[in-house]
Short mmCIF file of C-alpha atoms and ligand atoms in Angstrom, two decimals:
data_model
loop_
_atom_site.label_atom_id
_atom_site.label_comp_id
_atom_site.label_asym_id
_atom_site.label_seq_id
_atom_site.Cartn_x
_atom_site.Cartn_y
_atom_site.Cartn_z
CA UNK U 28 119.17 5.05 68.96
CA UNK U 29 121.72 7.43 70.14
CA UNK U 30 120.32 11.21 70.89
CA UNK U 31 123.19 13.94 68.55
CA UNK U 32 125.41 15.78 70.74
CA UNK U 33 124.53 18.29 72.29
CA UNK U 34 120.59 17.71 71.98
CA UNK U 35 118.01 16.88 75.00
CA UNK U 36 116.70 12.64 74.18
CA UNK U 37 112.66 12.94 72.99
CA UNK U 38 110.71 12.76 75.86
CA UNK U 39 108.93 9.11 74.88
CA UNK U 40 112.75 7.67 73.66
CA UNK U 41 113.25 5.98 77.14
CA UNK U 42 109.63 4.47 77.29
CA UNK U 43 109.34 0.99 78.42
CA UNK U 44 108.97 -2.14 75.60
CA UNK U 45 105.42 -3.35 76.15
CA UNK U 46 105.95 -7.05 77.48
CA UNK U 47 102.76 -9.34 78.63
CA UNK U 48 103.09 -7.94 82.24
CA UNK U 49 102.71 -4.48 81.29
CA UNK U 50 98.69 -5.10 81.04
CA UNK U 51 99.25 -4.59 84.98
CA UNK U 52 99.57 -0.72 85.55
CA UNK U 53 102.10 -0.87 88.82
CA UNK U 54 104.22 -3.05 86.18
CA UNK U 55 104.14 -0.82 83.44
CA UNK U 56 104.96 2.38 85.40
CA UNK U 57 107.55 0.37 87.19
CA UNK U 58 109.24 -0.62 84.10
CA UNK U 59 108.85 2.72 82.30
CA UNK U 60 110.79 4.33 85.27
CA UNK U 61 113.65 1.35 85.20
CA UNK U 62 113.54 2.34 81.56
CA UNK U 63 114.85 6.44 82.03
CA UNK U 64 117.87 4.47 83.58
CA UNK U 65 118.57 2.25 80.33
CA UNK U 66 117.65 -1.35 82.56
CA UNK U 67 114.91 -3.86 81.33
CA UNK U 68 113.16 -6.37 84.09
CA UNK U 69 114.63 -9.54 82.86
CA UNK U 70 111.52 -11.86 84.09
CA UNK U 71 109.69 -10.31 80.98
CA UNK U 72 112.62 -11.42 78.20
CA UNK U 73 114.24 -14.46 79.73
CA UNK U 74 112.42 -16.58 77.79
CA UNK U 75 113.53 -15.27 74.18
CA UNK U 76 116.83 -14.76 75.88
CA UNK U 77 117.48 -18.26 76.66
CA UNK U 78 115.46 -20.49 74.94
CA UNK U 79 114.64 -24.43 75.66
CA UNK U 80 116.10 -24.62 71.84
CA UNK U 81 118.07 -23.03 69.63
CA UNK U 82 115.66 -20.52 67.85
CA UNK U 83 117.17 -20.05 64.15
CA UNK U 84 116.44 -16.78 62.32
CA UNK U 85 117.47 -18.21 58.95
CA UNK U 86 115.33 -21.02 56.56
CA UNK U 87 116.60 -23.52 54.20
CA UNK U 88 117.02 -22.30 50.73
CA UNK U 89 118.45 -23.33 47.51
CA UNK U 90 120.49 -21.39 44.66
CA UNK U 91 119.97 -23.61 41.69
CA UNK U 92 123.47 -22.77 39.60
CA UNK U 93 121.60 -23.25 36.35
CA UNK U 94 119.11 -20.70 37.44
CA UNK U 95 121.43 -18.04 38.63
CA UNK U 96 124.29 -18.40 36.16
CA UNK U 97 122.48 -16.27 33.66
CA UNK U 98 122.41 -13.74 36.59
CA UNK U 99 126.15 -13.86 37.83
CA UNK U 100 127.43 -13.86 34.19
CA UNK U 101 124.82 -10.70 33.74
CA UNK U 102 126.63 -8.83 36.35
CA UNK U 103 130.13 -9.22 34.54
CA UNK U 104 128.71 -6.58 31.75
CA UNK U 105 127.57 -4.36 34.51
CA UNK U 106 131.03 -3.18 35.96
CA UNK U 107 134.54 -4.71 35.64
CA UNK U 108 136.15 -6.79 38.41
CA UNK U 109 138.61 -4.15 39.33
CA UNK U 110 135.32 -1.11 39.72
CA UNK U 111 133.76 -4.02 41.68
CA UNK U 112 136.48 -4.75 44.01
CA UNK U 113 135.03 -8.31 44.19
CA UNK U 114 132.55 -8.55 41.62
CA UNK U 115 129.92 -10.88 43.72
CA UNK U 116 126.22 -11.85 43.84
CA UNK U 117 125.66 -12.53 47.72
CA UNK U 118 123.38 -15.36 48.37
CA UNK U 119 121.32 -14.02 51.10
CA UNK U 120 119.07 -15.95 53.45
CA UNK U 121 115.45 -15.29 52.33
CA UNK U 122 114.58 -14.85 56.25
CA UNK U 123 117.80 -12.53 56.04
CA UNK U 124 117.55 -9.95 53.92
CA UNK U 125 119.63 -6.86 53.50
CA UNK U 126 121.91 -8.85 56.01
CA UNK U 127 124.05 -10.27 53.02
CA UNK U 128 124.51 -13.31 55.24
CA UNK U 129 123.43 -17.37 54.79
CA UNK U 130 123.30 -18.04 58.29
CA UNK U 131 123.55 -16.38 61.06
CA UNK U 132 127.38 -16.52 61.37
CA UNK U 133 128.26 -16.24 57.98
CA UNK U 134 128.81 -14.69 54.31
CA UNK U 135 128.07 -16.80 50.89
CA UNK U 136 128.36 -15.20 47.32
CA UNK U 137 128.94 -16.64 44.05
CA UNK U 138 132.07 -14.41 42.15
CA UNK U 139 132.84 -14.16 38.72
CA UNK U 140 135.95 -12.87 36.88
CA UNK U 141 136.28 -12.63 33.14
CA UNK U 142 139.35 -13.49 31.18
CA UNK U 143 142.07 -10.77 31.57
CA UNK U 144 140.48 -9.06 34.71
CA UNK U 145 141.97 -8.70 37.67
CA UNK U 146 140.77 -8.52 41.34
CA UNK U 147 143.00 -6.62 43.45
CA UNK U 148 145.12 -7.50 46.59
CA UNK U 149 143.73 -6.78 49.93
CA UNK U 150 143.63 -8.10 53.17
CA UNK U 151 141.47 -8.26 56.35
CA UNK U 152 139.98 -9.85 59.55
CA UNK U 153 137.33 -11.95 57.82
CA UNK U 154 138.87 -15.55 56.36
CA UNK U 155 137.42 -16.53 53.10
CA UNK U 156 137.05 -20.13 51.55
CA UNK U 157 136.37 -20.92 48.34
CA UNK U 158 135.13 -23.42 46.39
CA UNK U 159 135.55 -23.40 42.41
CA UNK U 160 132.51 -24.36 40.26
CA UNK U 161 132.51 -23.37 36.74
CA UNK U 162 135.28 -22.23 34.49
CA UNK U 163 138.94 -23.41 34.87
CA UNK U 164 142.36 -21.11 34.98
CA UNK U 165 141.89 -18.45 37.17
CA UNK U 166 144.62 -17.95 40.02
CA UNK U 167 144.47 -16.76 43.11
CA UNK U 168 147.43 -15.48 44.72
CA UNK U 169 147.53 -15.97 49.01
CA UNK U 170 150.28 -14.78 51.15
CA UNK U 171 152.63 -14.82 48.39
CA UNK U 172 151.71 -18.50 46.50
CA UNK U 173 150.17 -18.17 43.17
CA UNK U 174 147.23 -21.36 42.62
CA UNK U 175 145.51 -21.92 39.75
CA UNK U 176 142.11 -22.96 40.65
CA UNK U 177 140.26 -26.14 38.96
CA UNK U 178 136.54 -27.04 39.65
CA UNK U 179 136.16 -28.62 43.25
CA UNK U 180 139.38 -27.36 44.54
CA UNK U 181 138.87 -25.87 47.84
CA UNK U 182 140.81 -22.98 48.49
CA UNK U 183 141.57 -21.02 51.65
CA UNK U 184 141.61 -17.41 52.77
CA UNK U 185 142.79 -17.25 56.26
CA UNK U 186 142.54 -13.85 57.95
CA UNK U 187 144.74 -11.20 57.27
CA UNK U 188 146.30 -12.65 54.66
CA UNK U 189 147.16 -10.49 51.31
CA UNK U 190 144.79 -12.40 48.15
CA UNK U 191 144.46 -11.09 44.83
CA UNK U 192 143.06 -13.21 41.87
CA UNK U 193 143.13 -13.06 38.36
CA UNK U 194 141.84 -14.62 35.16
CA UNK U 195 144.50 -15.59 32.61
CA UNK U 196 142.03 -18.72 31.14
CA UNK U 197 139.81 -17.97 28.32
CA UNK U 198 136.92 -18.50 30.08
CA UNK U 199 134.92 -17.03 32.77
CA UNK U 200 135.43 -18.19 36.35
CA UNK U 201 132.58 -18.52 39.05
CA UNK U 202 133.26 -19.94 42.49
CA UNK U 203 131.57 -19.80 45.67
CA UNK U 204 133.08 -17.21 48.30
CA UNK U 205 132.40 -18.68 52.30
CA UNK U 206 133.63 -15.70 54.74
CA UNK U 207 133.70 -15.21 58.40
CA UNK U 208 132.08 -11.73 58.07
CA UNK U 209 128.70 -11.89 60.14
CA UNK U 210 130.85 -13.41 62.79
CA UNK U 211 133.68 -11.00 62.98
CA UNK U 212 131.20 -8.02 62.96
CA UNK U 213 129.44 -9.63 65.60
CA UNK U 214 132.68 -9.48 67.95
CA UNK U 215 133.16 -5.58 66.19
CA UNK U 216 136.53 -6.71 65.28
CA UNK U 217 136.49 -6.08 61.45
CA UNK U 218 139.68 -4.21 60.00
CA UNK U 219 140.51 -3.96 56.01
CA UNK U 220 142.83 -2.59 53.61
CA UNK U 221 144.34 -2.41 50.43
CA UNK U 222 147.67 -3.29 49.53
CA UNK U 223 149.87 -0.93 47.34
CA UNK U 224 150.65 -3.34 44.48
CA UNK U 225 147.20 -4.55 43.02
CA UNK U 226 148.78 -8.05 41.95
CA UNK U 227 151.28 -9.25 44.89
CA UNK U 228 155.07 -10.31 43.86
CA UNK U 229 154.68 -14.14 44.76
CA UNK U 230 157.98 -14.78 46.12
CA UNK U 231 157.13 -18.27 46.54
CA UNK U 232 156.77 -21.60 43.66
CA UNK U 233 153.16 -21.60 42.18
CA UNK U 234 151.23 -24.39 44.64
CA UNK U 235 153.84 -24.28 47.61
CA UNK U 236 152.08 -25.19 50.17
CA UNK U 237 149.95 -27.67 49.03
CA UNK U 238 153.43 -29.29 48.01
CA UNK U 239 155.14 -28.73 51.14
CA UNK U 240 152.15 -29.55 53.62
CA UNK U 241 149.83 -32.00 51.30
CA UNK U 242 151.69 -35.13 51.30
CA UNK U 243 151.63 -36.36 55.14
CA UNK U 244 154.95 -35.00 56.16
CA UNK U 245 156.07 -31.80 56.87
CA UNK U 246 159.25 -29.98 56.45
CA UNK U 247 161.56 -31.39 59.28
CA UNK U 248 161.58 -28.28 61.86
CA UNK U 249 157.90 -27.03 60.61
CA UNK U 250 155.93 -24.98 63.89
CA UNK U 251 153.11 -26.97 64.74
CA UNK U 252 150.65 -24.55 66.90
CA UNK U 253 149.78 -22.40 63.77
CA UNK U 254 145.60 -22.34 64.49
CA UNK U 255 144.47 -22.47 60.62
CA UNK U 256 145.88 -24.98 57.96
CA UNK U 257 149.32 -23.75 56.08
CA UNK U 258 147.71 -25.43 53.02
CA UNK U 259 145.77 -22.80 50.28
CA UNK U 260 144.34 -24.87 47.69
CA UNK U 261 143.20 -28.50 48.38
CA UNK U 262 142.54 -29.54 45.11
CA UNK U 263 139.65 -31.95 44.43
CA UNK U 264 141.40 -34.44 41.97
CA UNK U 265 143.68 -35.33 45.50
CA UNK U 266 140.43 -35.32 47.46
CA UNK U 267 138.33 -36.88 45.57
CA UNK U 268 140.04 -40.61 45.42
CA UNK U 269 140.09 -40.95 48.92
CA UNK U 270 136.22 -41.16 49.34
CA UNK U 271 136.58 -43.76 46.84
CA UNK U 272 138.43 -45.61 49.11
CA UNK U 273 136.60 -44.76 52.06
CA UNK U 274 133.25 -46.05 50.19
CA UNK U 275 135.25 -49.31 49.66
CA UNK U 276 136.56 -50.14 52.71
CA UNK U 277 132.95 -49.88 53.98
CA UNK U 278 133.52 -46.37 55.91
CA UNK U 279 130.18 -44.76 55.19
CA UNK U 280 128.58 -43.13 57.61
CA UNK U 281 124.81 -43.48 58.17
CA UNK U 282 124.23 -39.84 58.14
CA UNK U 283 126.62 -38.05 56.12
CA UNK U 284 128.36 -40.99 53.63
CA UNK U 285 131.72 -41.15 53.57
CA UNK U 286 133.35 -37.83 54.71
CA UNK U 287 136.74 -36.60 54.98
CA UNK U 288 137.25 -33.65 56.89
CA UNK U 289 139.72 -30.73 55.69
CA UNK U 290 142.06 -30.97 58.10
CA UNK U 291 145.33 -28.46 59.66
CA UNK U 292 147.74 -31.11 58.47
CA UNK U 293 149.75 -29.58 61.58
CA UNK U 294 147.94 -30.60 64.48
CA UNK U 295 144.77 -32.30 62.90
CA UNK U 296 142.25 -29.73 63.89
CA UNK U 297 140.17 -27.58 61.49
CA UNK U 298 140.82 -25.88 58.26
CA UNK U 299 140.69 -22.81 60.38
CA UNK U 300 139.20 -21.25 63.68
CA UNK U 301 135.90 -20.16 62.62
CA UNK U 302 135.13 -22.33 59.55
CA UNK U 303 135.18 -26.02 58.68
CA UNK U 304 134.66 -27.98 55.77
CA UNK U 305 133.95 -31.31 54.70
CA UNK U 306 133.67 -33.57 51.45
CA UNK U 307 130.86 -36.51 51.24
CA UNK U 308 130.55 -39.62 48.87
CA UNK U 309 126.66 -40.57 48.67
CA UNK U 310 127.14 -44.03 47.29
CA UNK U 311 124.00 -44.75 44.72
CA UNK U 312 121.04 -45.17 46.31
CA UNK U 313 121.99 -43.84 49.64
CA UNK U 314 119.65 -42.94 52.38
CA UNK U 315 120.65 -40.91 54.82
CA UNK U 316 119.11 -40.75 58.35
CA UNK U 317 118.10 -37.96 60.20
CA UNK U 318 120.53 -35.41 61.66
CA UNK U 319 120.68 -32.47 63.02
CA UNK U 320 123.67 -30.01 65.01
CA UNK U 321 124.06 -26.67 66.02
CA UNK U 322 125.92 -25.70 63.08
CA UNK U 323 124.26 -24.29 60.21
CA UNK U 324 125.39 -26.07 56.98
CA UNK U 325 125.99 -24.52 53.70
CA UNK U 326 126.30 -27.57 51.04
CA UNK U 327 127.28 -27.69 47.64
CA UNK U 328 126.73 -30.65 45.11
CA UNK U 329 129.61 -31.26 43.24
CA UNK U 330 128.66 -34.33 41.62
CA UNK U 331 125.60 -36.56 41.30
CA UNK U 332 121.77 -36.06 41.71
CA UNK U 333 119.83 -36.07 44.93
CA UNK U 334 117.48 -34.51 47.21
CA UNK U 335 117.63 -33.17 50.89
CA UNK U 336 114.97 -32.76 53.03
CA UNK U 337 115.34 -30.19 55.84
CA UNK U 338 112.63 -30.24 58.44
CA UNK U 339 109.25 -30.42 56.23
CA UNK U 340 110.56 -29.39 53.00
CA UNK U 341 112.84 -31.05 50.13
CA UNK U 342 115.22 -29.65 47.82
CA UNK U 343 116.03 -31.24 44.70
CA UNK U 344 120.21 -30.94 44.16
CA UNK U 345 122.58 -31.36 41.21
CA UNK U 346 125.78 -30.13 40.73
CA UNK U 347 126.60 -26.57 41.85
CA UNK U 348 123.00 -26.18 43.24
CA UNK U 349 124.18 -24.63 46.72
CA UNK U 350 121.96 -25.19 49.99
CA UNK U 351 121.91 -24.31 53.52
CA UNK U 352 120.94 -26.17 56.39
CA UNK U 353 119.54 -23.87 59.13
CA UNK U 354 120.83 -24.35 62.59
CA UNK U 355 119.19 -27.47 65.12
CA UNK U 356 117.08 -28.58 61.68
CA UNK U 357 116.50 -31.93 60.98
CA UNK U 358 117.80 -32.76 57.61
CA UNK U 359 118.75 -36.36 55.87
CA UNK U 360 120.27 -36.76 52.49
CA UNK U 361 119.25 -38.90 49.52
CA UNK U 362 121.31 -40.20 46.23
CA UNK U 363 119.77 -41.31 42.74
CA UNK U 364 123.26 -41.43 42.23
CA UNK U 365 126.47 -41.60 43.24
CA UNK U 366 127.17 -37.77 44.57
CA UNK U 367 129.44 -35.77 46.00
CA UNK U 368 128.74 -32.81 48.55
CA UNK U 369 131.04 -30.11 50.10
CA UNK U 370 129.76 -28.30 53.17
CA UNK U 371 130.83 -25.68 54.98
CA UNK U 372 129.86 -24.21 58.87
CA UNK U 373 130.84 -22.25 61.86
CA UNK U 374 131.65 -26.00 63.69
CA UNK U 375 134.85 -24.95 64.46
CA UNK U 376 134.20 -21.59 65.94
CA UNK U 377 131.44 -23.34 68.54
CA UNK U 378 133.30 -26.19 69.27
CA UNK U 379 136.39 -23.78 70.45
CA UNK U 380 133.38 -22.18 72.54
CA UNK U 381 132.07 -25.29 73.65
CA UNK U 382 129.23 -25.09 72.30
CA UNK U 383 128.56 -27.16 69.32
CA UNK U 384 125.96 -29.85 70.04
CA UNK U 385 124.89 -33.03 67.58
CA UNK U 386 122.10 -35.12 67.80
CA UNK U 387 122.86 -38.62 65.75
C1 LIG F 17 136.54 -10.64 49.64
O1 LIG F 17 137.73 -10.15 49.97
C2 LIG F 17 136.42 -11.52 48.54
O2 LIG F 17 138.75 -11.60 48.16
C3 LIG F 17 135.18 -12.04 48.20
O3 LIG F 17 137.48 -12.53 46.73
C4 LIG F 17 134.06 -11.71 48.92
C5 LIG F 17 133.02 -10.50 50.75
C6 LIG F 17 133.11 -9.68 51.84
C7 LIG F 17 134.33 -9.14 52.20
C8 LIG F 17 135.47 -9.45 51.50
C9 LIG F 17 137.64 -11.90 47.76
C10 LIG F 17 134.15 -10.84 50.01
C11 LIG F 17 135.39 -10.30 50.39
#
């Protein structure tokens, strides 16, 4: 803690930690001394410091959609989407509380906006993906492109650009917000703000860039070093027919099923720098083996019935159920049927850092 301005520190605030060597008196004076000068002896934290393993603050946990529906449509009498700003229930690790964080390195919440409401544009540092699950019709609007969002559809945020969203269905819409946030505080880079027109002017056809950048080609001329994917909304009914295929041509992998990747469709790499995303098949009956990576996992059923067991414990999963997979646990996937799960980590992010480790 930092002493006010102006005012003397409390005599005990620079007082050593007590670490195991400070049963030795010589030690303990020693390091209460270092301690007026703001230094530590290493020998007595190295060990937490760099450890043999990765040591993971969060635990696997489970949001049953069924369960916490009730709650998210609750919160929609509460306050209106526009009082809200975003009207969200964060789904905070239960080793995490108060952090409004999943993992370590990042942000889940489940949103909901009624028919006629409005969220209004802003932009900042953190890059948001989302992934609709119930309801159908709402739009968000990204840089300018207007996309209607259908269940599945996985939509992007990238940082700094202007999104506002809206509800001209009938029906509520809930989908799952993934941000960058614990990540960008950690590097004390976060900047914000609000833009003057609540709903943005798209200048642009509804869907552009899927249309443009979705198809394999790309407009004769296009720049190709742009870091995060040009592409908005990649809507699950194009998705989900090529892990059809995949399953069919015998491409199933013996830990994850078949998986696609959301790719940059410009240079192949990630859906953007600090998050990446991916979209399984778990053929019927499927038994996945054991795998674990640096990465903490948040996963989302979108289809089917299954279970996952992560380290000792096993979660039960249908669709929207949402799960994460701490860090360097041990977790295999099983189907009673076919099923379908999106996850979502900070792969990218470490493997730019060189980092990112798997074990197979
Ligand atoms: C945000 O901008 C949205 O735009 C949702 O829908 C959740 C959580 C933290 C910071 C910004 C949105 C957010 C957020």
């Amino acid at each position: 803690m930092q002493a006010a301005a102006g005012t003397a520190p409390r005599s005990d605030s620079k007082k050593a930690q007590v670490y195991p060597g400070s049963s030795d008196p010589k030690r303990a004076a020693f390091y209460d001394k270092i301690s007026q000068h703001d230094m530590t002896p290493l020998w007595e934290v190295l060990k937490d410091l760099v450890t043999k393993e990765p040591k993971t603050l969060g635990v696997p946990a489970i949001w049953h959609f069924d369960r916490v529906k009730p709650l998210v449509e609750e919160s929609g009498g509460l306050l209106t989407a526009q009082e809200a700003e975003r009207r969200v229930l964060v789904l905070e690790n239960p080793a995490l509380r108060g952090q409004s964080r999943i993992t370590n390195s990042l942000y889940a919440g489940l949103q909901l906006i009624l028919p006629g409401e409005i969220a209004g544009a802003h932009r900042h540092t953190a890059s948001a993906i989302r992934l609709i699950l119930d309801g159908e019709g709402a739009y968000t609007q990204v840089d300018g492109e207007k996309t209607v969002m259908k269940y599945g559809d996985f939509v992007l945020t990238p940082n700094w650009t202007a999104h506002d969203h809206g509800n001209e269905s009938k029906v509520p819409m809930i989908w799952l917000d993934v941000l960058d946030v614990p990540t960008v505080n950690f590097f004390e880079t976060a900047f914000a703000e609000h833009l003057d027109d609540a709903v943005q002017n798209t200048a642009r056809v509804d869907n552009d860039s899927t249309w443009r950048f979705g198809a394999g080609v790309l407009p004769d001329g296009t720049d190709t070093r742009m870091i995060r994917s040009p592409i908005i909304n990649y809507p699950y009914e194009r998705t989900r027919p090529i892990l059809d295929r995949l399953v069919r041509t015998g491409d199933v992998d013996k830990h994850h099923g078949a998986r696609v990747r959301y790719a940059n469709p410009l240079n192949g790499g990630w859906s953007g720098p600090t998050m990446g995303a991916h979209l399984a098949l778990l053929p019927q009956g499927f038994k996945g083996a054991d795998y674990r990576s640096t990465d903490g996992t948040i996963f989302v059923c979108l289809e089917g019935k299954g279970q996952t067991r992560i380290g000792d414990e096993t979660f039960e999963w249908s669709p929207r159920d949402v799960f994460v997979v701490p860090p360097w646990k041990t977790y295999a996937h099983k189907a009673d049927r076919e099923s379908v799960l999106f996850s979502i980590s900070d792969r990218p992010a470490q493997e730019a850092l060189g980092i990112w480790r798997e074990m197979n």
